[in-house]
Coordinates of C-alpha atoms in Angstrom, one line a residue:
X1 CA 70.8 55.0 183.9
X2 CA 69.4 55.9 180.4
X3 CA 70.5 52.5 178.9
X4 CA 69.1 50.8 181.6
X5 CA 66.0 52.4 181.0
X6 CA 65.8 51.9 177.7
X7 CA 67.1 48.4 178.4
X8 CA 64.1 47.9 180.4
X9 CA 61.5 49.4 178.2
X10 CA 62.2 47.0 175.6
X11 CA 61.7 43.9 177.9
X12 CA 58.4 45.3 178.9
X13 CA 57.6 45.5 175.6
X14 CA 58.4 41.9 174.5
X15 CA 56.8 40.9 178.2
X16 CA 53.6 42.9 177.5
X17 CA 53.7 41.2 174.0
X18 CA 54.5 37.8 175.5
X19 CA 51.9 38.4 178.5
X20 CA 48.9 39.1 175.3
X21 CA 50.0 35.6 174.0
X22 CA 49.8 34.3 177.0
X23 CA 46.3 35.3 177.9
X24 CA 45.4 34.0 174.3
X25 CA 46.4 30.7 175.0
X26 CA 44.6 30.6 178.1
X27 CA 41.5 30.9 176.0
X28 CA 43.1 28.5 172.8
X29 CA 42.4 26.2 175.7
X30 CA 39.0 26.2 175.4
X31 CA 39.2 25.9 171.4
X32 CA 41.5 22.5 172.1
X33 CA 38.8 20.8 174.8
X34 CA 36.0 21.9 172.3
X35 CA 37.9 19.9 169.6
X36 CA 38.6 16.9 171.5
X37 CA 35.3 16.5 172.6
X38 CA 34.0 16.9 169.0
X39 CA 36.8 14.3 168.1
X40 CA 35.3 11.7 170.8
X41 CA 31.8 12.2 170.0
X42 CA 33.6 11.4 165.9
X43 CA 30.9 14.4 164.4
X44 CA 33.7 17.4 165.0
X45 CA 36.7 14.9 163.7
X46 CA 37.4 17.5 160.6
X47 CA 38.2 20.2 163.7
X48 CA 41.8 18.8 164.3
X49 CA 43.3 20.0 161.2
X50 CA 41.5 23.5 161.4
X51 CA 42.7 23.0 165.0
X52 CA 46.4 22.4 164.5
X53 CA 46.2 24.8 160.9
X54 CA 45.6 27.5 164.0
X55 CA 48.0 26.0 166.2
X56 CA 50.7 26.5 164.0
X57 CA 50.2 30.0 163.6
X58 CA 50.1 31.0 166.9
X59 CA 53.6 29.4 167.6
X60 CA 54.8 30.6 164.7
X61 CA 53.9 34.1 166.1
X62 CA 55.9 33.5 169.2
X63 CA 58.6 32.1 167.2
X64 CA 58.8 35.3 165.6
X65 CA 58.4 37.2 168.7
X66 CA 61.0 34.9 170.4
X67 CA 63.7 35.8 167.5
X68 CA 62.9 39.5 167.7
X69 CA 64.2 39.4 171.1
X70 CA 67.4 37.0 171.4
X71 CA 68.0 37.7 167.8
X72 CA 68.2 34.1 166.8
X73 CA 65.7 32.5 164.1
X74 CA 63.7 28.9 165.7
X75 CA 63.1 26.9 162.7
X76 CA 59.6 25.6 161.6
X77 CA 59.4 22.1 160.4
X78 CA 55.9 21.0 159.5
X79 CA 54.0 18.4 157.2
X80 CA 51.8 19.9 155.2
X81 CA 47.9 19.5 155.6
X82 CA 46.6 18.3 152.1
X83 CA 44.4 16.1 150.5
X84 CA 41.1 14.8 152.0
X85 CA 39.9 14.9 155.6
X86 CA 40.8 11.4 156.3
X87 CA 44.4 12.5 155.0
X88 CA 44.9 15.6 156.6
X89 CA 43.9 14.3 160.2
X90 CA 46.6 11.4 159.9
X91 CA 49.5 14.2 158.7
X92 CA 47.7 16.3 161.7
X93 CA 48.3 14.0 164.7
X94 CA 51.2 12.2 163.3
X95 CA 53.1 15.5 162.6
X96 CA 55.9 15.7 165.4
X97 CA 55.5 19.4 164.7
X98 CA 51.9 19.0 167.0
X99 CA 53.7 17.6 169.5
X100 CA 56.0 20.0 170.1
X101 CA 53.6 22.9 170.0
X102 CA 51.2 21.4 172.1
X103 CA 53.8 20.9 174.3
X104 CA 55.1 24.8 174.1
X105 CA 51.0 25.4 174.9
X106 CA 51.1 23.6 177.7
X107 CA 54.6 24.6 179.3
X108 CA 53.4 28.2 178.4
X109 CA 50.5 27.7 180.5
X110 CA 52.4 27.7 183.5
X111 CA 55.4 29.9 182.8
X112 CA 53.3 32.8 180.7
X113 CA 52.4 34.5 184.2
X114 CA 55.4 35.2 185.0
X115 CA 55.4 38.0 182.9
X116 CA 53.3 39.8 185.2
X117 CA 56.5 40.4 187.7
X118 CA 57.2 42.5 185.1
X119 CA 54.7 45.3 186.8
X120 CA 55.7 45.6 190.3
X121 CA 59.2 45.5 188.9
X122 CA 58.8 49.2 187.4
X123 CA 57.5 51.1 190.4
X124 CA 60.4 49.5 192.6
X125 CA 62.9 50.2 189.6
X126 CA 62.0 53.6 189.5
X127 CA 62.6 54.4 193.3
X128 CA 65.1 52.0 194.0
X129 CA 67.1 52.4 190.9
X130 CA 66.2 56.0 190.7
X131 CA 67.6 57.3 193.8
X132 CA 71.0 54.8 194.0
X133 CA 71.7 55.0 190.7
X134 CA 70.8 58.2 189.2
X135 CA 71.6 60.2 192.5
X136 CA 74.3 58.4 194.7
X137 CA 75.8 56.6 191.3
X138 CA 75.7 53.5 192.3
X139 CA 74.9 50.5 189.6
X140 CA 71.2 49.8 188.7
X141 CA 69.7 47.0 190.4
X142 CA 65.9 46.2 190.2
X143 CA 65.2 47.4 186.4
X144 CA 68.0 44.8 184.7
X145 CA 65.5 42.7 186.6
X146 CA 62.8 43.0 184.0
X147 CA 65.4 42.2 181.3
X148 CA 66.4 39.0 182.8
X149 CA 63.0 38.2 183.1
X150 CA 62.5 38.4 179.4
X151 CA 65.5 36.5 178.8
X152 CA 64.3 33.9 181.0
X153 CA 60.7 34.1 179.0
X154 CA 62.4 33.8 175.8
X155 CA 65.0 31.2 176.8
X156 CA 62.2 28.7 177.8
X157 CA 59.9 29.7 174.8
X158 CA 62.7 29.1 172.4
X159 CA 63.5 25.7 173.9
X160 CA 59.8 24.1 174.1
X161 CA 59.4 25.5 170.6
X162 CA 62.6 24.0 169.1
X163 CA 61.3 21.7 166.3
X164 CA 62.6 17.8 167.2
X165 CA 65.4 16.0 165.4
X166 CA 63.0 13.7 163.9
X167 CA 60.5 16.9 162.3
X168 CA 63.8 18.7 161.4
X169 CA 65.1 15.4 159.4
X170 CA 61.5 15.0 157.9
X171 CA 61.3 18.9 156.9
X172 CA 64.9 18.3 155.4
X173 CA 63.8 15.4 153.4
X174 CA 61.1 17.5 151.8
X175 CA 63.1 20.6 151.1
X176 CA 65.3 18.0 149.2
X177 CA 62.8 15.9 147.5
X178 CA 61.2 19.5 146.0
X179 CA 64.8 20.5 145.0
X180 CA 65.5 17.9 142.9
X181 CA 62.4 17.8 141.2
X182 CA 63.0 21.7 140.4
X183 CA 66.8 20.8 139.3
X184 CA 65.0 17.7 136.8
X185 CA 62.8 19.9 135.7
X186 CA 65.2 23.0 135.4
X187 CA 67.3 19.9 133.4
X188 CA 64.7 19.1 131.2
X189 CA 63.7 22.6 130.0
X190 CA 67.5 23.7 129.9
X191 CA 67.8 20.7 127.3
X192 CA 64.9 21.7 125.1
X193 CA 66.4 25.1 125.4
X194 CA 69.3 23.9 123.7
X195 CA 67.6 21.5 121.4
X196 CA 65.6 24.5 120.3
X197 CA 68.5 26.7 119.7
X198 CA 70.4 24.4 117.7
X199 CA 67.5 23.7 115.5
X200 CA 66.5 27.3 115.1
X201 CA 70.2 28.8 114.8
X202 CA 73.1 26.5 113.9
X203 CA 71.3 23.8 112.5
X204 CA 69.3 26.4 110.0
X205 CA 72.5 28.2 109.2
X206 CA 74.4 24.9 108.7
X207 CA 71.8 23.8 105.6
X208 CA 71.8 27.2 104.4
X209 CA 75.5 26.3 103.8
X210 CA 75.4 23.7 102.3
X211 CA 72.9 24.6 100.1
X212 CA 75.0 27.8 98.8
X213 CA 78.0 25.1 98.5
X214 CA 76.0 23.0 96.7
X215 CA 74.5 25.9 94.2
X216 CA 78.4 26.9 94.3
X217 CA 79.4 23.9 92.9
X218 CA 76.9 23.8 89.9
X219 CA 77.3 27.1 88.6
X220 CA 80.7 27.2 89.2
X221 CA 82.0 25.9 85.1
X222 CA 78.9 27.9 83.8
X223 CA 78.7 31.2 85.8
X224 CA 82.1 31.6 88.0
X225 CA 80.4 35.3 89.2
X226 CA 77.8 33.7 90.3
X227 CA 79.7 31.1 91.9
X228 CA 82.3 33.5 93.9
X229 CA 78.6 35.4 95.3
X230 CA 77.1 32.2 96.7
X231 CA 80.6 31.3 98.6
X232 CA 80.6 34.3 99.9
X233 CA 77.1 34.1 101.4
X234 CA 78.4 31.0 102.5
X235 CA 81.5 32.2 104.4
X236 CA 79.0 34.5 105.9
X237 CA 76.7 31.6 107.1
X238 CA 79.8 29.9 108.6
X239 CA 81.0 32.5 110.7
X240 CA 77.1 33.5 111.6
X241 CA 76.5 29.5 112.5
X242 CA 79.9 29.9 114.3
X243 CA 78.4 32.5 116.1
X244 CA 75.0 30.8 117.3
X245 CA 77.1 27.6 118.4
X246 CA 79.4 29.5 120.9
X247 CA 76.2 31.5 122.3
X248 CA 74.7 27.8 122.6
X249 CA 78.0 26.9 124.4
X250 CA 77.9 30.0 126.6
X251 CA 74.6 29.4 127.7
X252 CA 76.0 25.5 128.9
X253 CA 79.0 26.6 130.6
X254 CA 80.8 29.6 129.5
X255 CA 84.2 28.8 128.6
X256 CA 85.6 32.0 130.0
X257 CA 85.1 30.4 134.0
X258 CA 87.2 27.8 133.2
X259 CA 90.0 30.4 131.4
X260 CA 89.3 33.1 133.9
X261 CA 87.7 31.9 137.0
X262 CA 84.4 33.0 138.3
X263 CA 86.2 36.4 139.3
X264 CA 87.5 37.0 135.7
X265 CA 84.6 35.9 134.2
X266 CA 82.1 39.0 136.5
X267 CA 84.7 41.2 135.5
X268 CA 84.4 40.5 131.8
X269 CA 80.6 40.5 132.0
X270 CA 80.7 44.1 133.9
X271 CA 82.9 45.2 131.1
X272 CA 80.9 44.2 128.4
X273 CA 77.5 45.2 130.0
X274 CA 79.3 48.7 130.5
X275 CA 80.3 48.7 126.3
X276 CA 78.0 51.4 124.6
X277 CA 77.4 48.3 122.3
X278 CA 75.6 46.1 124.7
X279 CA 72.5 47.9 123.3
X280 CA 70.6 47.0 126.7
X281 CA 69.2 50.2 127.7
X282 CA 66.6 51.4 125.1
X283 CA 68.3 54.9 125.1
X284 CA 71.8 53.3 124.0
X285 CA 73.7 53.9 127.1
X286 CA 75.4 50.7 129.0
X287 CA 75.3 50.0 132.6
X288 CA 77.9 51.0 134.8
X289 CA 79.1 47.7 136.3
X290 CA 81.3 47.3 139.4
X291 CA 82.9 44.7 140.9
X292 CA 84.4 44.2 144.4
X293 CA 85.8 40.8 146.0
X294 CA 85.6 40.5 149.4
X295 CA 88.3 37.4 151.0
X296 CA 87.6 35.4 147.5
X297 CA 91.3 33.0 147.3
X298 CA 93.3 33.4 144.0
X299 CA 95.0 30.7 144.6
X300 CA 91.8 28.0 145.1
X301 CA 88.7 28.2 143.5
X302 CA 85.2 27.0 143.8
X303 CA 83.6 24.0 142.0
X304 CA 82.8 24.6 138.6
X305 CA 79.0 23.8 139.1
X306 CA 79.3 26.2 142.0
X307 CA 80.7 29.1 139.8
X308 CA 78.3 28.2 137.2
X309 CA 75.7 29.1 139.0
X310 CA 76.9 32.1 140.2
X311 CA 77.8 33.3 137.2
X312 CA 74.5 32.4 135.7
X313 CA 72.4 34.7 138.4
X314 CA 75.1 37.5 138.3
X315 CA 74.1 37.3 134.5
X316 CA 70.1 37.7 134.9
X317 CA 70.4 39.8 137.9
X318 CA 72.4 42.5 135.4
X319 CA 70.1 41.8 132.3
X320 CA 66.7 43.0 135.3
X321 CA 68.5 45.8 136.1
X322 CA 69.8 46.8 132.5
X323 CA 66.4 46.6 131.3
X324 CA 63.7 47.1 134.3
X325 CA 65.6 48.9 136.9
X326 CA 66.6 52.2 135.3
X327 CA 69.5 52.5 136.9
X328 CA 72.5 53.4 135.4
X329 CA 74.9 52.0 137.6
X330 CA 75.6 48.4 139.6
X331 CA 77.6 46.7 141.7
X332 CA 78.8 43.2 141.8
X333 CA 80.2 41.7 145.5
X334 CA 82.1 38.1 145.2
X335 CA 83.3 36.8 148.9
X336 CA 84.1 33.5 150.2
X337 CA 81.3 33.0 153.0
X338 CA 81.7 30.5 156.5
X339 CA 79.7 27.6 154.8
X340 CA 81.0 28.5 151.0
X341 CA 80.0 31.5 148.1
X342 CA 78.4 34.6 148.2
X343 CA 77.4 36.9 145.7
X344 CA 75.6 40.1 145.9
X345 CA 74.4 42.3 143.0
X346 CA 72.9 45.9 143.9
X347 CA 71.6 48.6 141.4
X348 CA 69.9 52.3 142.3
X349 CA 66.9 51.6 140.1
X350 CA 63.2 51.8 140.6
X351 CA 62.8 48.7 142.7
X352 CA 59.2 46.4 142.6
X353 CA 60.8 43.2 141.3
X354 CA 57.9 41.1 140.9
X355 CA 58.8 37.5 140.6
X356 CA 55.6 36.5 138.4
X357 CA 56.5 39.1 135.8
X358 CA 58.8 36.9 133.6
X359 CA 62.0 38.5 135.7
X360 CA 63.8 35.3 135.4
X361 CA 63.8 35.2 139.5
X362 CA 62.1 31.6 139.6
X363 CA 64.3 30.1 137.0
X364 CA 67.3 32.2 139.4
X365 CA 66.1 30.5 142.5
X366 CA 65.7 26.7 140.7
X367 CA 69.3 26.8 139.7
X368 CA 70.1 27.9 143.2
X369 CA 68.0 25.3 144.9
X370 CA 69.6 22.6 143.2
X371 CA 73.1 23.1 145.2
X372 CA 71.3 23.7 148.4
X373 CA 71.9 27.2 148.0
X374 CA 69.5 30.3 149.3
X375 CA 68.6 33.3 147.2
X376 CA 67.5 36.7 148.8
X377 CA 65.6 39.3 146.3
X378 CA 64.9 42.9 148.1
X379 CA 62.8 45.2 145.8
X380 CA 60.8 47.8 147.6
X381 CA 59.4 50.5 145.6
X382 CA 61.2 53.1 144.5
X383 CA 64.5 50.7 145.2
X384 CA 67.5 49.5 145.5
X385 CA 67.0 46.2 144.5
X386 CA 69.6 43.6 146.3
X387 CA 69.8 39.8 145.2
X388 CA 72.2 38.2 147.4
X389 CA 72.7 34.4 146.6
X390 CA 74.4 32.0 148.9
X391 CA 76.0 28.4 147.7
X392 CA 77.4 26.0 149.9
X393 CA 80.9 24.4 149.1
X394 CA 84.4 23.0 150.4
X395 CA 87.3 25.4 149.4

């Protein structure tokens, strides 16, 4: 009987919700003839964006509310309203997105009073269901009543409010076309990245090089001291240009995935952020990195562009917590998901991950993006921050 009731109260809840909404649209309806009529007389024409702008958000309250209950997310797909007046009508009533809310608005219109039932329900719950069920035993009757009747309520919200094929396929197209202009521009500032690296560290080193060679060479009859000094300074600029071209390769495509695997590769970057010689943490101290995977195969491995990026947000999510976080201790969660890779990197710290404060989160979320992959960042204040990334691929 107490899960009934409890059962119960929390369809009266949504249904009480639901019946608010309902009475709101009831008077939205007055706000939609208004606009029509301006739009027929032409001087309240600019009132159908404004109007479908508001439209949109009160489905997308009920979508919310609908998910709350049945536990399953209804997509949005809408055109954006930019640009002039002229512009933002067309997108307005073109928008298959309208359609289908006007249509929930309508549908709701009828079925939003049934939400009412919901108050005689109680009173005959509580006698009926009282008496047979709490004192002869027998199995609730009336009261699951008021659950099916939010069921039914959310069942029909959730289908009128189902974007189309056609608004889903358009949404999709605009998801992708922003994509790969983040991945061309991600491209273009990862190659003047490079470019500047090279100029600034291998390239400098390399003249630096020859120079001493060539100073070498001269003073090398004359002044052989002086000669064995400056071939020393340049062994030293080899093995430092050396140096700067394998940190320029790293930051391409770390040759230790394709030794190690994406796997072997975490594990070698938990180990080294752990070394006392990382010298991330101001005080001196390393972070404490650990490393679980959860179902990823040995034997079969991801693509490399796949692991690349995974590696590459493993890497910045560490760095954050190393140097904003305060924590002194991570963990790093590698398991082969239903649609491809997931990666999950937790730390104790201070929490408030801001991604406007040069965190490296939008550059994170670019590189993402560009496989189709989603990127989660949870930072409350005072912690834990989570960044769980998710990228699609075949096995």
């Amino acid at each position: 009987m107490r899960a009934t009731l409890r059962q119960a109260a929390r369809a009266t809840v949504h249904l009480a919700l639901a019946a608010a909404m309902a009475f709101g649209s009831y008077l939205f309806i007055t706000v939609l003839l208004i606009t029509a009529t301006g739009a027929v007389v032409v001087a309240g024409i600019w009132l159908v964006p404004e109007t479908v702008l508001l439209i949109r958000r009160v489905a997308g309250a009920k979508r919310r509310l609908t998910a709350s209950w049945t536990g399953r997310e209804i997509p949005e797909a809408y055109t954006p309203l930019t640009g002039p007046v002229r512009e933002r009508l067309r997108t307005a009533v073109r928008d298959p997105g309208t359609l289908t809310d006007l249509r929930w608005m309508a549908g709701y219109y009828v079925y939003g009073w049934l939400t009412m039932l919901m108050l005689p329900l109680w009173p005959a719950g509580l006698v009926v269901d009282g008496v047979g069920s709490g004192l002869l035993g027998r199995q609730a009757v009336v009261l699951p009543l008021i659950v099916r009747l939010a069921d039914l309520e959310a069942g029909w919200s959730a289908a009128l409010l189902r974007p189309s094929p056609e608004a889903l396929l358009a949404h999709r197209v605009e998801q992708l076309t922003a994509t790969r202009a983040d991945a061309v521009a991600a491209h273009g500032a990862e190659l003047r990245r490079i470019e500047r690296d090279l100029h600034d560290g291998a390239q400098a080193r390399l003249v630096a090089l020859s120079m001493r060679i060539g100073l070498a060479q001269r003073a090398y009859g004359t002044a052989p001291e002086t000669a064995r000094k400056l071939l020393e300074d340049a062994q030293d600029q080899a093995e430092e240009a050396l140096a700067e071209l394998r940190h320029v390769v790293r930051g391409i495509h770390p040759p230790i995935l394709t030794d190690r695997g994406l796997a072997g590769a975490v594990r070698a970057l938990a180990a080294r952020w752990g070394s006392p010689r990382s010298g991330v943490a101001e005080s001196g101290g390393g972070l404490r990195v650990t490393v679980r995977t959860d179902g990823l195969p040995q034997e079969r491995r991801a693509p490399a562009a796949v692991e690349a990026a995974a590696y590459f947000v493993i890497a910045e999510a560490l760095t954050n917590a190393a140097r904003h976080s305060g924590s002194e201790r991570a963990e790093v969660v590698l398991a082969r998901s239903r649609t491809g890779l997931s990666a999950r990197v937790r730390d104790e710290g201070c929490g408030g991950a801001d991604e406007s404060a040069g965190s490296g989160l939008p550059g994170m979320r670019r590189r993402v993006a560009a496989l189709d992959g989603t990127l989660r960042v949870s930072s409350p204040a005072g912690g834990p921050t989570v960044v769980e990334v998710e990228l699609p691929c075949v096995w």
